[in-house]
GROMACS .gro file of C-alpha atoms in nm:
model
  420
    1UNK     CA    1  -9.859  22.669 -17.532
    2UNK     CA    2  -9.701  23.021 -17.617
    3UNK     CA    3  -9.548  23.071 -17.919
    4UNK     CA    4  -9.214  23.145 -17.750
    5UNK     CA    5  -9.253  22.926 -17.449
    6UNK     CA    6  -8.947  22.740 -17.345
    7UNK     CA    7  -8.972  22.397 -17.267
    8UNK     CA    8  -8.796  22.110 -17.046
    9UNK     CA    9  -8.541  22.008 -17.330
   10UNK     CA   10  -8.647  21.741 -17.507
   11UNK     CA   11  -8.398  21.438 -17.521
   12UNK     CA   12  -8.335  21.282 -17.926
   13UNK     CA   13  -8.256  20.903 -17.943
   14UNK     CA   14  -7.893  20.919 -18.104
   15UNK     CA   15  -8.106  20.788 -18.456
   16UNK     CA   16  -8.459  20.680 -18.471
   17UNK     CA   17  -8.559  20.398 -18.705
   18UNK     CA   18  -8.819  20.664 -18.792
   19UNK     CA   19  -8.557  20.907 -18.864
   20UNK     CA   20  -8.353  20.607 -19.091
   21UNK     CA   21  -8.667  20.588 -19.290
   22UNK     CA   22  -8.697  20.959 -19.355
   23UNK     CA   23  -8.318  20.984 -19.481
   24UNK     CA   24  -8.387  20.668 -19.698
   25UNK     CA   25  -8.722  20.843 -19.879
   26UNK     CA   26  -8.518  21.150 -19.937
   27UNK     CA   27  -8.260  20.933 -20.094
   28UNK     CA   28  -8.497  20.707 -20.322
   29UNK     CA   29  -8.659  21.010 -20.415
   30UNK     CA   30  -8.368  21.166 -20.546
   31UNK     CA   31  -8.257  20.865 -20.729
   32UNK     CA   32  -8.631  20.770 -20.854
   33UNK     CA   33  -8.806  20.878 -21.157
   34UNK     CA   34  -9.133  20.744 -21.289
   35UNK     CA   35  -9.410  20.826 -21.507
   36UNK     CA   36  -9.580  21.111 -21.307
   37UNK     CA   37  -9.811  21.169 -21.577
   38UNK     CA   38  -9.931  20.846 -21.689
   39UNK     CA   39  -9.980  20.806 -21.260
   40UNK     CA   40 -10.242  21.087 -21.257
   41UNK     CA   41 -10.435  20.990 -21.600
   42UNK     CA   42 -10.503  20.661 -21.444
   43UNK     CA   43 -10.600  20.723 -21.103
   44UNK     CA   44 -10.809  21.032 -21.279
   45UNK     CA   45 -10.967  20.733 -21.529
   46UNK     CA   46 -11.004  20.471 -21.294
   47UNK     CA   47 -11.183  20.725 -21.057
   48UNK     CA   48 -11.425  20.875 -21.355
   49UNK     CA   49 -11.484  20.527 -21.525
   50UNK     CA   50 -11.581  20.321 -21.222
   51UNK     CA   51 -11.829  20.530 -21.124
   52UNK     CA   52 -11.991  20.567 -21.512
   53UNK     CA   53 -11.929  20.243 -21.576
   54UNK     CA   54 -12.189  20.146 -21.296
   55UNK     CA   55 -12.579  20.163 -21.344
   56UNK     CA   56 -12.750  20.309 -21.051
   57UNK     CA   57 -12.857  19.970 -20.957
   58UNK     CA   58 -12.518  19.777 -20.984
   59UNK     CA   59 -12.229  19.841 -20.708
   60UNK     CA   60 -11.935  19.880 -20.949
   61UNK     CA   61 -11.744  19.641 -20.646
   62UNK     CA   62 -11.984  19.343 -20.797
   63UNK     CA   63 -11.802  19.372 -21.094
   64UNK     CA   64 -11.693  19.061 -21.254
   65UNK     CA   65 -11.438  19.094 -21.562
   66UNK     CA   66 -11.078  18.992 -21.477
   67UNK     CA   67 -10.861  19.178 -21.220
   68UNK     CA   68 -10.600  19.386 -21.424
   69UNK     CA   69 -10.258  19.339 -21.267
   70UNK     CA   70 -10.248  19.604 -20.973
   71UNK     CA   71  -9.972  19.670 -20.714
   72UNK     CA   72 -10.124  19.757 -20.413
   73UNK     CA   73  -9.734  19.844 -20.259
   74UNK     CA   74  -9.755  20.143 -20.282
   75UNK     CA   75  -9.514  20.179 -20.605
   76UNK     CA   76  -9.613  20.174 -20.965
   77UNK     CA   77  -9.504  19.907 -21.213
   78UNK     CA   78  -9.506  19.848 -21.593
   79UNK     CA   79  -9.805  19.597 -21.476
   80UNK     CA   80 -10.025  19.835 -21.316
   81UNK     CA   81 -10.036  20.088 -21.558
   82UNK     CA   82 -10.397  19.987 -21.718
   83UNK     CA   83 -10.618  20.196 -21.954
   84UNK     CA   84 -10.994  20.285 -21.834
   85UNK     CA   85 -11.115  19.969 -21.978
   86UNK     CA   86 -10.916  19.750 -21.694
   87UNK     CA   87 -10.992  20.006 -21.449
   88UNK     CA   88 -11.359  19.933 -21.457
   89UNK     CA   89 -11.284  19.598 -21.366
   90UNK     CA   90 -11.143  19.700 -21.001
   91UNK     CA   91 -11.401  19.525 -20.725
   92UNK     CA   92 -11.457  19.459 -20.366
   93UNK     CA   93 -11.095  19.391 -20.178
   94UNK     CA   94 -10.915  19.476 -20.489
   95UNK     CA   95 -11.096  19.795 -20.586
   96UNK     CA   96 -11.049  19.908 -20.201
   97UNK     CA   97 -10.679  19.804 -20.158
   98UNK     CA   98 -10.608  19.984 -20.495
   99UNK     CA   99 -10.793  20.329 -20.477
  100UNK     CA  100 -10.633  20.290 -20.077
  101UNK     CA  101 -10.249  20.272 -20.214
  102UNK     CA  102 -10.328  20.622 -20.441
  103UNK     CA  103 -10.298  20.821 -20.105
  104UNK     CA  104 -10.019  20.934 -19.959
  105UNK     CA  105 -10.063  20.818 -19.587
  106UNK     CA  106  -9.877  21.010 -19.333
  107UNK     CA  107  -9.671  20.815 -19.016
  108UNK     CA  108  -9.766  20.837 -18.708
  109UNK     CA  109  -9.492  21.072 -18.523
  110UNK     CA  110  -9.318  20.863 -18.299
  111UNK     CA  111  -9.003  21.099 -18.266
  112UNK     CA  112  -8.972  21.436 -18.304
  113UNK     CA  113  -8.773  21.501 -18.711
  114UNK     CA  114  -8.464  21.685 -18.774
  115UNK     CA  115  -8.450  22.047 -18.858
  116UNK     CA  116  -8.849  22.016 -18.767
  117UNK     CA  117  -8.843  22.412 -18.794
  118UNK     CA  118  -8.643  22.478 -19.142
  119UNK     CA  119  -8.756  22.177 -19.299
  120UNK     CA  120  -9.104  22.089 -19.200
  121UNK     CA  121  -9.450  22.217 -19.284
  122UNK     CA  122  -9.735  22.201 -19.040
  123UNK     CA  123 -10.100  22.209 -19.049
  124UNK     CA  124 -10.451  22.122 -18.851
  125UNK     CA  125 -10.566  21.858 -18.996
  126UNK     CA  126 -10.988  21.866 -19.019
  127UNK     CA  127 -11.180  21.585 -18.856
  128UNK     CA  128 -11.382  21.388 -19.178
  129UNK     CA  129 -11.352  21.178 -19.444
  130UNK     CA  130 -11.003  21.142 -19.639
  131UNK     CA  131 -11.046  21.124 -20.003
  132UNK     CA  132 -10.969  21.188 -20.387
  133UNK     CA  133 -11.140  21.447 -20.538
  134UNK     CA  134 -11.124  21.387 -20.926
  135UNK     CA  135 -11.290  21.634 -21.175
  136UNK     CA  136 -11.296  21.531 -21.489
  137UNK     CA  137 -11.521  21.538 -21.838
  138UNK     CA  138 -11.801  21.753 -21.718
  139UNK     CA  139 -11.814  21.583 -21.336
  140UNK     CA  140 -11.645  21.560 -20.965
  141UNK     CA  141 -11.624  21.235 -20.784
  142UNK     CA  142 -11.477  21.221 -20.492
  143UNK     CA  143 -11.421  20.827 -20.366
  144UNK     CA  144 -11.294  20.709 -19.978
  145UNK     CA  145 -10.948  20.536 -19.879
  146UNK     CA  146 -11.175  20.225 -19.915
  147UNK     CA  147 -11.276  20.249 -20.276
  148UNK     CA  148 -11.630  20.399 -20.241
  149UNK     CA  149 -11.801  20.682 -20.391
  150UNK     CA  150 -11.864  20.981 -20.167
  151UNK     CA  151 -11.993  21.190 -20.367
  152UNK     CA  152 -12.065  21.208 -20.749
  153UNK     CA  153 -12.116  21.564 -20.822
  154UNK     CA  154 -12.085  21.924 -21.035
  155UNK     CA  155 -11.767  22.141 -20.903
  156UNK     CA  156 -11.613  22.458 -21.011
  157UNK     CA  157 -11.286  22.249 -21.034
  158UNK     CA  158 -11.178  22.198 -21.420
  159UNK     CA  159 -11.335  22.011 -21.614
  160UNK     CA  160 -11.604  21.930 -21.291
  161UNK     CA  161 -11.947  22.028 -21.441
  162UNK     CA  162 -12.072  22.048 -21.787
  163UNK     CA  163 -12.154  22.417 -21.796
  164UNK     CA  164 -11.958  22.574 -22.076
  165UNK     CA  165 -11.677  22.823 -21.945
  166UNK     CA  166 -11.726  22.703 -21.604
  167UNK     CA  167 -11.466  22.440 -21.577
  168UNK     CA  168 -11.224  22.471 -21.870
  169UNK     CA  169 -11.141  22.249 -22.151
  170UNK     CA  170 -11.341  21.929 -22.141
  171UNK     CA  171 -11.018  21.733 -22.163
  172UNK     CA  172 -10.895  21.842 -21.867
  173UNK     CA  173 -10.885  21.717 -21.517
  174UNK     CA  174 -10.725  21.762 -21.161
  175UNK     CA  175 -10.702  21.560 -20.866
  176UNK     CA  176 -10.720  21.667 -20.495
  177UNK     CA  177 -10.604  21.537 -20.172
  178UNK     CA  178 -10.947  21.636 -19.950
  179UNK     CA  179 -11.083  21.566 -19.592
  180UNK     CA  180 -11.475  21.562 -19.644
  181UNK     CA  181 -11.614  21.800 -19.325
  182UNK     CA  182 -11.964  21.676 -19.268
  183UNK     CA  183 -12.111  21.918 -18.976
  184UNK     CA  184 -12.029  22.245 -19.280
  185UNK     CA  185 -12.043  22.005 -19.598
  186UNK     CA  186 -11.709  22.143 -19.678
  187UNK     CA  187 -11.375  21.944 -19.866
  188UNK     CA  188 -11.104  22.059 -19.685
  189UNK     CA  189 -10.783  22.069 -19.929
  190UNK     CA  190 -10.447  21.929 -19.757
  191UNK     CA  191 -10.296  21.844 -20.090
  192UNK     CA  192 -10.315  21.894 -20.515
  193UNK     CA  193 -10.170  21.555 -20.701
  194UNK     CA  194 -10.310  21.683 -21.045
  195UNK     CA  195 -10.422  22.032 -21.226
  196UNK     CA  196 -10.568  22.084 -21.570
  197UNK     CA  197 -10.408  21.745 -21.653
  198UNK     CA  198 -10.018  21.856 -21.539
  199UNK     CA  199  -9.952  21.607 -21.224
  200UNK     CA  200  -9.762  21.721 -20.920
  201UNK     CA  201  -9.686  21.374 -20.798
  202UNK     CA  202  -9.292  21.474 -20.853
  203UNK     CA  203  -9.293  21.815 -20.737
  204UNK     CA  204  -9.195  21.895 -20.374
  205UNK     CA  205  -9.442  21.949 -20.105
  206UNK     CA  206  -9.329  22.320 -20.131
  207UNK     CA  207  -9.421  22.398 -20.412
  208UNK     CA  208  -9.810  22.198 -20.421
  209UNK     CA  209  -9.866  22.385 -20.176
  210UNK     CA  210  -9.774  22.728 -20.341
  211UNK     CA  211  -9.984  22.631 -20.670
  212UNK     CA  212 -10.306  22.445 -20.418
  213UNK     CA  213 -10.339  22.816 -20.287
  214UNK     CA  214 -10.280  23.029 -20.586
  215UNK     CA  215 -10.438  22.827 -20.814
  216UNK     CA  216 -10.768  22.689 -20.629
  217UNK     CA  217 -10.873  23.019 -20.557
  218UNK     CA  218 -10.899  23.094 -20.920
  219UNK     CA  219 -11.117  22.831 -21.023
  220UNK     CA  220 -11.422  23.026 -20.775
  221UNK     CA  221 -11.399  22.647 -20.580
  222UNK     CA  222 -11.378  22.800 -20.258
  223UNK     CA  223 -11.715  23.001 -20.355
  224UNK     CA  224 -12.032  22.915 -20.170
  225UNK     CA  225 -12.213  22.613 -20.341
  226UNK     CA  226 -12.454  22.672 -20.658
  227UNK     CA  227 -12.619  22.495 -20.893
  228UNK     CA  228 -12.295  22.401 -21.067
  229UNK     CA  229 -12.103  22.351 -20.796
  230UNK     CA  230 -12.272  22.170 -20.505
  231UNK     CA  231 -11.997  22.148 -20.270
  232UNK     CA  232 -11.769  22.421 -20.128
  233UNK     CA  233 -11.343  22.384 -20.120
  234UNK     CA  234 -11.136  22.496 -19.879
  235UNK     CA  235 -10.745  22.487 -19.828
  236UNK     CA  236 -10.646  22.424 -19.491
  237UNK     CA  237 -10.363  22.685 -19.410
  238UNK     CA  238 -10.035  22.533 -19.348
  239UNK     CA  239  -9.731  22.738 -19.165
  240UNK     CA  240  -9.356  22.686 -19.122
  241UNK     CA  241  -9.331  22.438 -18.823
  242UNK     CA  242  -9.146  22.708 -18.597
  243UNK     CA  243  -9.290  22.836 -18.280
  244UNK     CA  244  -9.547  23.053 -18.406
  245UNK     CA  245  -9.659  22.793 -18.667
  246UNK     CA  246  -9.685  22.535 -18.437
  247UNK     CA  247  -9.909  22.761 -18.183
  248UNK     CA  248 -10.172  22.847 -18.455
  249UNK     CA  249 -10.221  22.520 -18.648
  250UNK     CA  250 -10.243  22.387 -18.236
  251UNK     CA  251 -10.449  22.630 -18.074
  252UNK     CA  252 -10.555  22.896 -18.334
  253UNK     CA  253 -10.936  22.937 -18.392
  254UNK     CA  254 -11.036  22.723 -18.742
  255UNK     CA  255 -11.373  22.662 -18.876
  256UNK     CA  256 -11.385  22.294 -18.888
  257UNK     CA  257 -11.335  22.026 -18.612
  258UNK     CA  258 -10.920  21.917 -18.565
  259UNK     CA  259 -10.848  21.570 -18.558
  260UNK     CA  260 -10.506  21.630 -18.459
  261UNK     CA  261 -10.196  21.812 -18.673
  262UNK     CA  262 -10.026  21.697 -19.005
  263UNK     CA  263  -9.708  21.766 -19.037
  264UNK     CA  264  -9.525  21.786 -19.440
  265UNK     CA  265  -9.146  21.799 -19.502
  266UNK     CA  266  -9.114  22.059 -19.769
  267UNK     CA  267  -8.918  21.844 -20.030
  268UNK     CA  268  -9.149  21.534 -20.008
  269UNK     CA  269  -9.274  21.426 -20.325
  270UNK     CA  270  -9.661  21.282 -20.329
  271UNK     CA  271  -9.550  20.921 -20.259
  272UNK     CA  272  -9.840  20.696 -20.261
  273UNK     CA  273  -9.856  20.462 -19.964
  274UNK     CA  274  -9.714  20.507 -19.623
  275UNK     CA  275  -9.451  20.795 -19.579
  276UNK     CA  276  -9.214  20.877 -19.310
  277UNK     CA  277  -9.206  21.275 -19.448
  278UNK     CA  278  -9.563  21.317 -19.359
  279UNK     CA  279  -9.646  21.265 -18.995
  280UNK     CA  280  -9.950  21.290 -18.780
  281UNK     CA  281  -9.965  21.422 -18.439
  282UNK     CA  282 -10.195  21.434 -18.170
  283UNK     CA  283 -10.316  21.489 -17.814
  284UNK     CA  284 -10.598  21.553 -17.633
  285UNK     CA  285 -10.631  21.932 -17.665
  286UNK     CA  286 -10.629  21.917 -18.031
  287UNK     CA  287 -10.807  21.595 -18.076
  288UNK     CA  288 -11.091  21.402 -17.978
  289UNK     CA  289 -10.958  21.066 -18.035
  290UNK     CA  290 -10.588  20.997 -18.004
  291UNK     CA  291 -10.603  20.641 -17.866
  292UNK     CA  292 -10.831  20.448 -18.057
  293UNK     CA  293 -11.223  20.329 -17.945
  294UNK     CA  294 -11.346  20.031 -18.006
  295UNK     CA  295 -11.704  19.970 -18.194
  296UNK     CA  296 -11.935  20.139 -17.933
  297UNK     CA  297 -11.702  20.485 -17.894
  298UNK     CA  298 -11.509  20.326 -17.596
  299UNK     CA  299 -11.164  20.322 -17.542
  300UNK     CA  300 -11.076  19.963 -17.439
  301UNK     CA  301 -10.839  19.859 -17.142
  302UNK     CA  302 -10.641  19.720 -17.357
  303UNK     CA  303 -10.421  19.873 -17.677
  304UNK     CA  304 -10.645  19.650 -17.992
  305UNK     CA  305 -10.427  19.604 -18.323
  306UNK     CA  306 -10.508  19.467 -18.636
  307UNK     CA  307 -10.251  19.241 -18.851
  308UNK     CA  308 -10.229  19.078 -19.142
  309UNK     CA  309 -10.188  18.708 -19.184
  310UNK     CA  310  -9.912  18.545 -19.449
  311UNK     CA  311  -9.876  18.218 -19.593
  312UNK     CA  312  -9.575  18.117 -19.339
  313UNK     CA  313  -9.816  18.195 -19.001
  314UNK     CA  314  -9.642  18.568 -18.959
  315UNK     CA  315  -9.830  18.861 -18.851
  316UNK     CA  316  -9.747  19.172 -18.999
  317UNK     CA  317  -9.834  19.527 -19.034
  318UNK     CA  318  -9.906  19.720 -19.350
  319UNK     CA  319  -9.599  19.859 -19.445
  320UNK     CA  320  -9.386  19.819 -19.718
  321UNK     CA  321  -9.176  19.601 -19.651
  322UNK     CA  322  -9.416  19.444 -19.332
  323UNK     CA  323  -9.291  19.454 -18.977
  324UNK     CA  324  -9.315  19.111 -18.838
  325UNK     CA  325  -9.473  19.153 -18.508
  326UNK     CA  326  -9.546  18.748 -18.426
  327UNK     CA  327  -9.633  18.393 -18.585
  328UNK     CA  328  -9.916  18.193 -18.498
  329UNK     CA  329  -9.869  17.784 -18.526
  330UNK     CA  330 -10.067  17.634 -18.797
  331UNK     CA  331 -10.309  17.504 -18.522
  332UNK     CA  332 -10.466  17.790 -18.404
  333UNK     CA  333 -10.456  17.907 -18.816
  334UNK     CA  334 -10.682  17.624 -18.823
  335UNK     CA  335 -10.931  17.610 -18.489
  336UNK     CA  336 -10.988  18.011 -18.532
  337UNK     CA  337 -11.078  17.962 -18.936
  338UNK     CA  338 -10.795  18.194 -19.064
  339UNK     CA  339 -10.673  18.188 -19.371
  340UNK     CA  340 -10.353  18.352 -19.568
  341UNK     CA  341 -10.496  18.731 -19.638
  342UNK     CA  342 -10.720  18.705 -19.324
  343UNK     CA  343 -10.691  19.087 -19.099
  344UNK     CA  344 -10.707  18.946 -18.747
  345UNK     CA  345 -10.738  19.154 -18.443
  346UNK     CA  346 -10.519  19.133 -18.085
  347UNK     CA  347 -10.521  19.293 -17.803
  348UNK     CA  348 -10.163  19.427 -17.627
  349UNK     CA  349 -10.153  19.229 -17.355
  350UNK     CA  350  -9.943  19.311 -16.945
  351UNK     CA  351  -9.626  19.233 -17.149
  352UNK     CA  352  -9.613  19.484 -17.393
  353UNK     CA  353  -9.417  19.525 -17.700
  354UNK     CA  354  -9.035  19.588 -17.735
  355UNK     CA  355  -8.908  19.707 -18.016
  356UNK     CA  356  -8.524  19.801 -18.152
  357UNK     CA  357  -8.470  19.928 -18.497
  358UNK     CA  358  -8.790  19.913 -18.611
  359UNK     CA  359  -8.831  19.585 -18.534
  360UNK     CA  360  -9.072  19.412 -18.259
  361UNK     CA  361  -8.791  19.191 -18.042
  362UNK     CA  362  -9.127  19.111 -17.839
  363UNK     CA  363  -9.541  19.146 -17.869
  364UNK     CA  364  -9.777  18.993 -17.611
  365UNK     CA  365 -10.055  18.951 -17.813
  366UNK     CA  366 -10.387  18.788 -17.702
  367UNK     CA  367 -10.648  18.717 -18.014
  368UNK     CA  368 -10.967  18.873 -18.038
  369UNK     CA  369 -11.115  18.786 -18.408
  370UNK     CA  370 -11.085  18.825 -18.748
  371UNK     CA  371 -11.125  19.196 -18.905
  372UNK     CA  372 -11.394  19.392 -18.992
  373UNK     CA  373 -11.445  19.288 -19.385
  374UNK     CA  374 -11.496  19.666 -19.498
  375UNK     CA  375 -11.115  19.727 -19.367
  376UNK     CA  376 -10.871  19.708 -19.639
  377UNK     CA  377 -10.575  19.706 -19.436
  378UNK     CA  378 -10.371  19.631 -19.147
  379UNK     CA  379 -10.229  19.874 -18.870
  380UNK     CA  380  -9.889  20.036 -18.982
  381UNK     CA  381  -9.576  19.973 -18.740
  382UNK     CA  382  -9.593  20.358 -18.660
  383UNK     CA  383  -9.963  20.353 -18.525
  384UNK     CA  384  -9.933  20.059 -18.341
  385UNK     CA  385  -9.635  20.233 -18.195
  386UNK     CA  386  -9.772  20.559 -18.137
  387UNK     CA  387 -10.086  20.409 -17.996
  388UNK     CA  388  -9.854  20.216 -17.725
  389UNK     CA  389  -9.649  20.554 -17.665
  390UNK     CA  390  -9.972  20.726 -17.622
  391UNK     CA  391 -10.084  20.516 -17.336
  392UNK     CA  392  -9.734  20.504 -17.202
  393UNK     CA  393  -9.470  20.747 -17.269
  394UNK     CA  394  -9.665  21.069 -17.509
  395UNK     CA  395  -9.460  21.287 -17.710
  396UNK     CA  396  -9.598  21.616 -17.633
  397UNK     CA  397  -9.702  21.926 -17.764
  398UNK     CA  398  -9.412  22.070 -17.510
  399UNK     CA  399  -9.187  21.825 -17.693
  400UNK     CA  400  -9.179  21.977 -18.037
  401UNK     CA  401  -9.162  22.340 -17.888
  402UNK     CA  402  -8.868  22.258 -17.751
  403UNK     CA  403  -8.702  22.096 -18.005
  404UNK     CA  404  -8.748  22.387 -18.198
  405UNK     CA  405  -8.633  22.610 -17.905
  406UNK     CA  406  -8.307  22.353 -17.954
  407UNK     CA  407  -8.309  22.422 -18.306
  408UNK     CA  408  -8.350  22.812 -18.261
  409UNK     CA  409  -8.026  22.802 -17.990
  410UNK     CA  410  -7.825  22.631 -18.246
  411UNK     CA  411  -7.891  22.864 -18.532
  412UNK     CA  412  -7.800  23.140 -18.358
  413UNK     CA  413  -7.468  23.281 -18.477
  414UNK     CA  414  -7.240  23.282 -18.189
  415UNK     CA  415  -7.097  23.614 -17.989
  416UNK     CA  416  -6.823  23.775 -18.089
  417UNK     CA  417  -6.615  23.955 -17.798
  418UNK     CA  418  -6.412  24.303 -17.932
  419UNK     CA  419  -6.119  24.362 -17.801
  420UNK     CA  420  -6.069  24.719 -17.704
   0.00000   0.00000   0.00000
């Protein structure tokens, strides 16, 4: 794809429910206001204190004082705004659902957003492990969407390593979106939530990404690893999603694997939980798995989606508020040993789904099993979607160049004839 290649014109729905739920965020975000700094000291505690609360021979997820009241929406309450004290209490399901709703966790792109070349940011997004990286009194931790530890190490981040001058004031900490890059041992950077204790959470994606490149630089994180700083940072560039943008974060050379492209509107806010202003995109130039493989690397015949059981029999997905995609009769609850909570997996059957407004009017769904137990949570209505549209009806890379060849037309200021 060029990066002034004109494409078939790409044909909009009149208003995606996708495109509903983008409006709405912009609206609640305007209208919302919460404690953006008491949000960052708690993730940064939690994150620090679970990990030294642990002996090397106890798994902090065996943990058993009492659960501290935790909202695992997605949005923060008076209830789960605990000191490090409750934090070290977090375990198993808990522990993973909780660290899991810290992340902002992009859509999957199922149409093609408004203004996508004023408005939007876009960026290869590295094949790994997403996680938090949280420096803080004298060491780095960086912990999985599940909960885990991934590493526990010194960084040149502030307050990462207890090396005087190294890291800045003890009290100090910062918290980074990463994707851990295993074949370089690299964190790639796609986002900064927290720096030297000030929290971004509020600020627009615009301007994170202004301070994640002029400030990470600084801190000699993106140096080759030392003795005080065992693992090496890297900010994965970003560019405005017009038609050259698009053609290097799709084709341009990068030192890591792609697992696809991420795509930011510039006045998003870090809003923890599913997001409609961060999409992911992908195909099969730019990655190697856009329809999902089952446990042995194979992509099955058959679409497989995971759901979450509620106390009424409905299925739903993970979103906030869950899509109901089916109900299951308290029967079959009962022969296939499910139980309120309980991830069970389906396969799409011949029939398909059909959705309108966001909503599945119809699901053939054939049962498979219960959930791996490691998985925290079920499929989000815009995967399963963009899993069925992959295997059915793509958007493509030609797609969004031509919707910003639309947008390009349409910006143009018209002729003006002069009369002799």
């Amino acid at each position: 794809m060029a990066p002034h290649d004109l494409r078939r014109p790409f044909k909009r729905r009149p208003i995606s429910d996708q495109q509903k739920r983008r409006d709405l965020s912009l609206l609640r975000q305007s209208q919302h206001r919460s404690d953006a700094q008491q949000r960052a000291r708690n993730l940064a505690s939690s994150v620090i204190s679970l990990q030294s609360s642990s002996s090397p021979d106890v798994d902090p997820e065996t943990l058993s004082e009492p659960m501290p009241d935790v909202d695992t929406t997605g949005h923060e309450s008076e209830a789960s705004s605990f000191d490090i004290r409750q934090a070290s209490s977090l375990r198993g399901p808990e522990a993973r659902k909780w660290f899991a709703s810290q992340l902002m966790l992009p859509e999957w792109m199922i149409d093609v957003p408004e203004n996508l070349s004023r408005d939007w940011y876009v960026l290869a997004r590295p094949a790994g492990k997403r996680c938090f990286v949280v420096s803080a009194d004298g060491t780095t931790v960086s912990r999985l969407r599940n909960g885990s530890v991934l590493h526990h190490f010194p960084s040149a981040l502030p307050g990462g390593a207890r090396k005087k001058g190294v890291s800045g004031p003890a009290q100090s900490y910062s918290i980074l979106d990463c994707i851990f890059h295993e074949a370089d041992q690299t964190y790639y950077v796609i986002d900064m939530v927290c720096w030297r204790g000030y929290s971004l959470y509020e600020c627009t994606a615009e301007f994170r990404f202004f301070w994640l490149q002029s400030k990470l630089d600084e801190t000699g994180a993106c140096d080759p690893p030392s003795f005080y700083h065992k693992f090496r940072f890297s900010v994965v560039p970003f560019y405005n999603c017009d038609q050259s943008g698009l053609h290097s974060a799709y084709t341009g050379s990068l030192p890591y694997v792609k697992d696809g492209l991420l795509l930011y509107n510039k006045h998003a806010h870090y809003h923890t939980g599913n997001t409609p202003l961060v999409l992911i995109w992908k195909d099969e130039r730019c990655s190697q798995y856009v329809i999902d493989t089952d446990n042995n690397g194979q992509v099955p015949n058959q679409q497989h989606i995971v759901l979450g059981l509620q106390d009424d029999g409905k299925i739903v997905t993970s979103d906030d508020p869950p899509v109901v995609v089916n109900c299951l009769n308290a029967d079959f609850i009962k022969q296939s040993g499910l139980s309120p909570g309980s991830l069970v997996r389906f396969a799409i059957g011949d029939g398909g789904l059909n959705c309108v407004d966001g909503k599945f009017e119809k699901a053939d769904l054939q049962y498979i099993s219960v959930s791996n137990r490691a998985r925290a949570f079920a499929d989000s209505y815009s995967k399963i979607m963009f899993q069925y549209m992959a295997r059915h009806s793509p958007v493509k890379a030609e797609d969004l160049a031509s919707v910003i060849s639309q947008e390009n037309q349409q910006d143009k200021p018209p002729e003006v004839e002069m009369s002799d």
